[in-house]
Tab-separated table of C-alpha atoms and ligand atoms in Angstrom:
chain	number	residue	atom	x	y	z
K	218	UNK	CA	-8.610	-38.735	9.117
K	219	UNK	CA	-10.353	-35.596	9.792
K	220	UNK	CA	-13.601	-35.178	11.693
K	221	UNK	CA	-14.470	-32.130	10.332
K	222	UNK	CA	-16.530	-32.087	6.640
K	223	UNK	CA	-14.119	-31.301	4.130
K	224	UNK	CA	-16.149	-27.673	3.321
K	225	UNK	CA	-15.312	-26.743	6.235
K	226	UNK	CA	-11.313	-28.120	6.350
K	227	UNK	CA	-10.974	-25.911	3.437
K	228	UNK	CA	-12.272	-22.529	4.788
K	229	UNK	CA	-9.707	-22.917	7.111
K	230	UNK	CA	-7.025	-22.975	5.537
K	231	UNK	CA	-8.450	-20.049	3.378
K	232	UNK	CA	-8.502	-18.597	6.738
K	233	UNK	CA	-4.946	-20.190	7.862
K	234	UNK	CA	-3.231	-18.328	4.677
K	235	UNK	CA	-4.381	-14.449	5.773
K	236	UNK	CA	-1.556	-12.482	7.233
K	237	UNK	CA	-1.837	-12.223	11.037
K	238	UNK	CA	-4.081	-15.419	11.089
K	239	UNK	CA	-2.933	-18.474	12.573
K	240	UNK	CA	-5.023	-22.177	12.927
K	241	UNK	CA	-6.509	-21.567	16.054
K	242	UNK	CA	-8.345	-17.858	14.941
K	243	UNK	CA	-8.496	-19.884	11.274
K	244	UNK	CA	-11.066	-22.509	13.426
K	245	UNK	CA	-12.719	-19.695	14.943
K	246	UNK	CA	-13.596	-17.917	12.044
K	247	UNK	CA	-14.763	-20.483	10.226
K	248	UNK	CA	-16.800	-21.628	13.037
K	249	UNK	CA	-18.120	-18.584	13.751
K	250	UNK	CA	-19.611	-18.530	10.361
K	251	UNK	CA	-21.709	-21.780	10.675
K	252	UNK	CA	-24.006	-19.424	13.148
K	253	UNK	CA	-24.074	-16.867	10.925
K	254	UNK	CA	-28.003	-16.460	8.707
K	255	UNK	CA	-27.605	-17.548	5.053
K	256	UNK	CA	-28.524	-14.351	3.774
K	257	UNK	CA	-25.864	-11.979	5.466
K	258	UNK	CA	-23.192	-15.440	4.497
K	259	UNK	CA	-24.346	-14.986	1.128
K	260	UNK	CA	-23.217	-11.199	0.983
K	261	UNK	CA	-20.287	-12.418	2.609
K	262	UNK	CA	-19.421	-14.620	-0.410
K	263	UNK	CA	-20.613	-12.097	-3.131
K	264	UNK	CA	-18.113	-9.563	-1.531
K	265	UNK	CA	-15.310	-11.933	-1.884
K	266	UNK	CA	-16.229	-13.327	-5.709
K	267	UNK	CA	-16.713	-9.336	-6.325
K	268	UNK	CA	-13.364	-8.328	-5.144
K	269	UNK	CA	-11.427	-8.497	-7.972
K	270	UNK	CA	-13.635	-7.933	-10.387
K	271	UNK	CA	-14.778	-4.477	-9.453
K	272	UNK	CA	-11.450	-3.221	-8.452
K	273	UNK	CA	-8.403	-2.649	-10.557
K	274	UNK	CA	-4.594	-0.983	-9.745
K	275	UNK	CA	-4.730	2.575	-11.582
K	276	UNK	CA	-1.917	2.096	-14.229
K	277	UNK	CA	-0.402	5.303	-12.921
K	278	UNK	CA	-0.567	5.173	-9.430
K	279	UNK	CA	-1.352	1.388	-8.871
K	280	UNK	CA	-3.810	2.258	-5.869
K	281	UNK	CA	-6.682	-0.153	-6.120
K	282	UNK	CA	-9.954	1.656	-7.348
K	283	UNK	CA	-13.017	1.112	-9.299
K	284	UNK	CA	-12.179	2.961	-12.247
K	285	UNK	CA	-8.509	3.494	-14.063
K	286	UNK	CA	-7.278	6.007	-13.652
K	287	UNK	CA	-8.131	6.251	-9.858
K	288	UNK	CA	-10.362	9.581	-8.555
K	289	UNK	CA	-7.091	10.870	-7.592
K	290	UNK	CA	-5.074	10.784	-10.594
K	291	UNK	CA	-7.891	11.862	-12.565
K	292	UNK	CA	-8.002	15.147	-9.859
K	293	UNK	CA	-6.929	18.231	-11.879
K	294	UNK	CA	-7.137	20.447	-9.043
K	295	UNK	CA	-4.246	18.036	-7.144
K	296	UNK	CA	-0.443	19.100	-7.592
K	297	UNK	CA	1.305	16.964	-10.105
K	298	UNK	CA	4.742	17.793	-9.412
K	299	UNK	CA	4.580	16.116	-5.878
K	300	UNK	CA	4.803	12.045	-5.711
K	301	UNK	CA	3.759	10.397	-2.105
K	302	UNK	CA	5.458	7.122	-2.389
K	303	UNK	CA	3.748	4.607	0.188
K	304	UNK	CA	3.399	1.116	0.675
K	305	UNK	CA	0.182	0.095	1.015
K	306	UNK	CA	-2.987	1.422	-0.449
K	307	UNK	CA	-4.509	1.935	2.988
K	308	UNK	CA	-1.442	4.225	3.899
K	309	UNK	CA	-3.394	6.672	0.895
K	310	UNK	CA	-6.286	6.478	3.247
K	311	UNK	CA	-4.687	7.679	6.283
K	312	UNK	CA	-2.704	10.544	4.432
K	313	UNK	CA	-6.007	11.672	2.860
K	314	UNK	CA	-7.784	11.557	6.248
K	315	UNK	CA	-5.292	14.200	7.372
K	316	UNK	CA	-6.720	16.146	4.499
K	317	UNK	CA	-2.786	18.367	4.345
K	318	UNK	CA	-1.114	16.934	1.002
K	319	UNK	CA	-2.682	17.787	-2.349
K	320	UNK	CA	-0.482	16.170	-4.516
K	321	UNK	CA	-0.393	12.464	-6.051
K	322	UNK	CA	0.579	8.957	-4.597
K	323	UNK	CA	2.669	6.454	-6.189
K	324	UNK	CA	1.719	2.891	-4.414
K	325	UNK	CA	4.376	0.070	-3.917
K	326	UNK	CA	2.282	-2.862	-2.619
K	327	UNK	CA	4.881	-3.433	-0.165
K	328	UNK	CA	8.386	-2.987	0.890
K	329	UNK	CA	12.138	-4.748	-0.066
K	330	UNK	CA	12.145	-7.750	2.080
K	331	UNK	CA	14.708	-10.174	0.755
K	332	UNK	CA	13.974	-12.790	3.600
K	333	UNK	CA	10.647	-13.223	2.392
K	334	UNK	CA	11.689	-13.063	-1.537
K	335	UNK	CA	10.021	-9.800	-2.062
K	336	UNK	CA	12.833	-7.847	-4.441
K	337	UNK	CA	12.789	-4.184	-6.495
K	338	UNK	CA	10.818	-6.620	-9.199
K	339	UNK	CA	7.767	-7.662	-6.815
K	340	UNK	CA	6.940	-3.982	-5.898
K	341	UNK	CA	5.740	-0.990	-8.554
K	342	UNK	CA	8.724	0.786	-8.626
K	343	UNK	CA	9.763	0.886	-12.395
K	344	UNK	CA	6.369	2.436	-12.841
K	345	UNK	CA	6.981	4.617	-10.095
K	346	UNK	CA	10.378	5.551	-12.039
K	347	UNK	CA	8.621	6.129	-14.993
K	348	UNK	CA	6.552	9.157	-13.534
K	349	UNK	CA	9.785	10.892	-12.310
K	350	UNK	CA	9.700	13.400	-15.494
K	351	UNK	CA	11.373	16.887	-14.861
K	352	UNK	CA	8.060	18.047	-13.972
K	353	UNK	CA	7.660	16.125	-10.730
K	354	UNK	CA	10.156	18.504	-8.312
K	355	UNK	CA	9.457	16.307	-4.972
K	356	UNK	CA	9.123	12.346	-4.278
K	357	UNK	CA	8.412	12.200	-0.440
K	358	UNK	CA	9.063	8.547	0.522
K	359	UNK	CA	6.475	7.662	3.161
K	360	UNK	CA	7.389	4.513	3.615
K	361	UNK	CA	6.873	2.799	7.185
K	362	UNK	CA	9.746	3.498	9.667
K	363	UNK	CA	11.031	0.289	10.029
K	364	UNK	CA	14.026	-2.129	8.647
K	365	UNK	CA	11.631	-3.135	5.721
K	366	UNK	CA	10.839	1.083	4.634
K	367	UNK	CA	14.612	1.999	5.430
K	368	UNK	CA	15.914	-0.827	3.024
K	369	UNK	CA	13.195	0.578	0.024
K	370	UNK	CA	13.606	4.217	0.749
K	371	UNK	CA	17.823	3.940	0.482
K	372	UNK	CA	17.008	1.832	-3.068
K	373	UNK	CA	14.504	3.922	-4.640
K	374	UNK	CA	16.555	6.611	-3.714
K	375	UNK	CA	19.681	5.081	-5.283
K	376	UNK	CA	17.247	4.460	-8.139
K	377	UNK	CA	15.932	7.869	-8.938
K	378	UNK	CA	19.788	9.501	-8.416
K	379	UNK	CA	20.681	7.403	-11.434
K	380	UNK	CA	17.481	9.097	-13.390
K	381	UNK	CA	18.575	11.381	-16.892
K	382	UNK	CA	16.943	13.559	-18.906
K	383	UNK	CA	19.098	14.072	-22.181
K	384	UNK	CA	22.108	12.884	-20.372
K	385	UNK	CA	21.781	15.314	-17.614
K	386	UNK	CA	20.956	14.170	-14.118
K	387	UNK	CA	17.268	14.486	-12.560
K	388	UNK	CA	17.276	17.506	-10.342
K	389	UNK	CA	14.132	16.333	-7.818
K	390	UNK	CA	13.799	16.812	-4.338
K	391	UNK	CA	13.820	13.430	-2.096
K	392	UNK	CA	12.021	13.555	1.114
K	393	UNK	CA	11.349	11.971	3.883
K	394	UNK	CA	8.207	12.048	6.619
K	395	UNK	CA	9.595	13.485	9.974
K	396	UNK	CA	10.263	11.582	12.690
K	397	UNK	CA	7.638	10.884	15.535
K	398	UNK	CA	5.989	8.287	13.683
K	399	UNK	CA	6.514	4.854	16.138
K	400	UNK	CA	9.379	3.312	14.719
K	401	UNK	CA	8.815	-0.223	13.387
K	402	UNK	CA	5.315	1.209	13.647
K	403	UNK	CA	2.698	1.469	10.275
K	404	UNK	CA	1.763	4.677	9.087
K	405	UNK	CA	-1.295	3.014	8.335
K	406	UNK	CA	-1.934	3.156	12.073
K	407	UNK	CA	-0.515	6.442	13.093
K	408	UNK	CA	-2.881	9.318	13.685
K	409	UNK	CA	-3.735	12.260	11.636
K	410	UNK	CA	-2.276	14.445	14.293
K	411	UNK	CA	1.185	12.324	14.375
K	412	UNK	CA	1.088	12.247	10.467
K	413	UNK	CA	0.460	15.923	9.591
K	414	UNK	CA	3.258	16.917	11.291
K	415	UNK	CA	5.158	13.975	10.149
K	416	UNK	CA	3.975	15.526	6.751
K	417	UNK	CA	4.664	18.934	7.394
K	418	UNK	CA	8.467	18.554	9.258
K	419	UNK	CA	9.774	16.167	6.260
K	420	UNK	CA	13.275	16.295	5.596
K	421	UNK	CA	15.581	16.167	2.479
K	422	UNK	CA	16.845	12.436	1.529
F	17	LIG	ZN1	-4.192	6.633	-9.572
């Protein structure tokens, strides 16, 4: 039998189940929080319950936001006919930091990862697809450089080659972010220096 009350068995393994957190940082946390006043717990809490319900995926460029579509879609001044594919939303964040691309993001929520189950179907890239009219004349896939990225930049790629309009194949540019980015490294984490010329030195597909 446990010693420890059952509230606090079942933080951690809230805890236990967030990437990068095993049981022994899991025990910490949730110890840690026992010191912590009521008051600053309790906007803890309301942070978490308010999560979901203040935030939605934009339904063109699934980025999470607070409205739909996201500020960025919505941006009229921003060049439509250039699609940033990345994984992660926080990847949008570090491009925009580096304040050199103008155009619009597509968001994947993740990368092909058959080990761990995650398939074409568990990321957005029918919707991503979908946006590929003959108006859009570049897709730069800015997907992290490592075995996961490679794997989704070859399929979208495959994808988007097998794109028609009335019969006739896409013509769109497919590019790539320059190397110098770490590889097996997260653009998330690469610097705005790094990533501008990343940015600026992409390649064709
Ligand atoms: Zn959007």
């Amino acid at each position: 039998m446990s010693l420890l009350p059952p509230s606090l068995t079942r933080l951690i393994e809230n805890f236990q189940r967030l990437p990068g957190v095993g049981p022994k940082t899991a025990q910490r946390l949730a110890f840690y929080l026992l010191h912590v006043p009521e008051e600053e717990l309790q906007k803890f809490a309301d942070n978490l319950t308010n999560l979901k319900k203040s935030t939605v995926l934009c339904t063109m460029c699934r980025n999470v936001s607070e409205k739909d579509p996201c500020q960025i879609c919505v941006n009229t001044s921003r060049d439509q006919s250039i699609i940033c594919v990345v994984e992660q939303p926080t990847d949008v964040l570090s491009i925009e930091k580096t304040g050199m691309f103008k155009g619009m993001y597509h968001v994947l929520h993740g990368s092909l990862d058959p080990l761990n189950n995650i398939g074409p179907d568990e990321l957005y890239i029918n919707d991503l697809l979908k946006r590929i009219t003959p108006n859009v004349t570049e897709i730069i896939l800015a997907v992290n450089p490592n075995m996961e990225g490679e794997a989704t930049a070859m399929y979208i790629n495959q994808q988007i080659q097998q794109l028609t309009v009335n019969s006739l194949p896409l013509t769109v540019k497919i590019t790539r972010l320059a190397h110098g980015l770490p590889v097996g490294g997260d653009i998330e984490y690469a610097d705005s220096v790094t990533l501008t010329r990343a940015l600026e030195g992409r390649r064709e597909y």
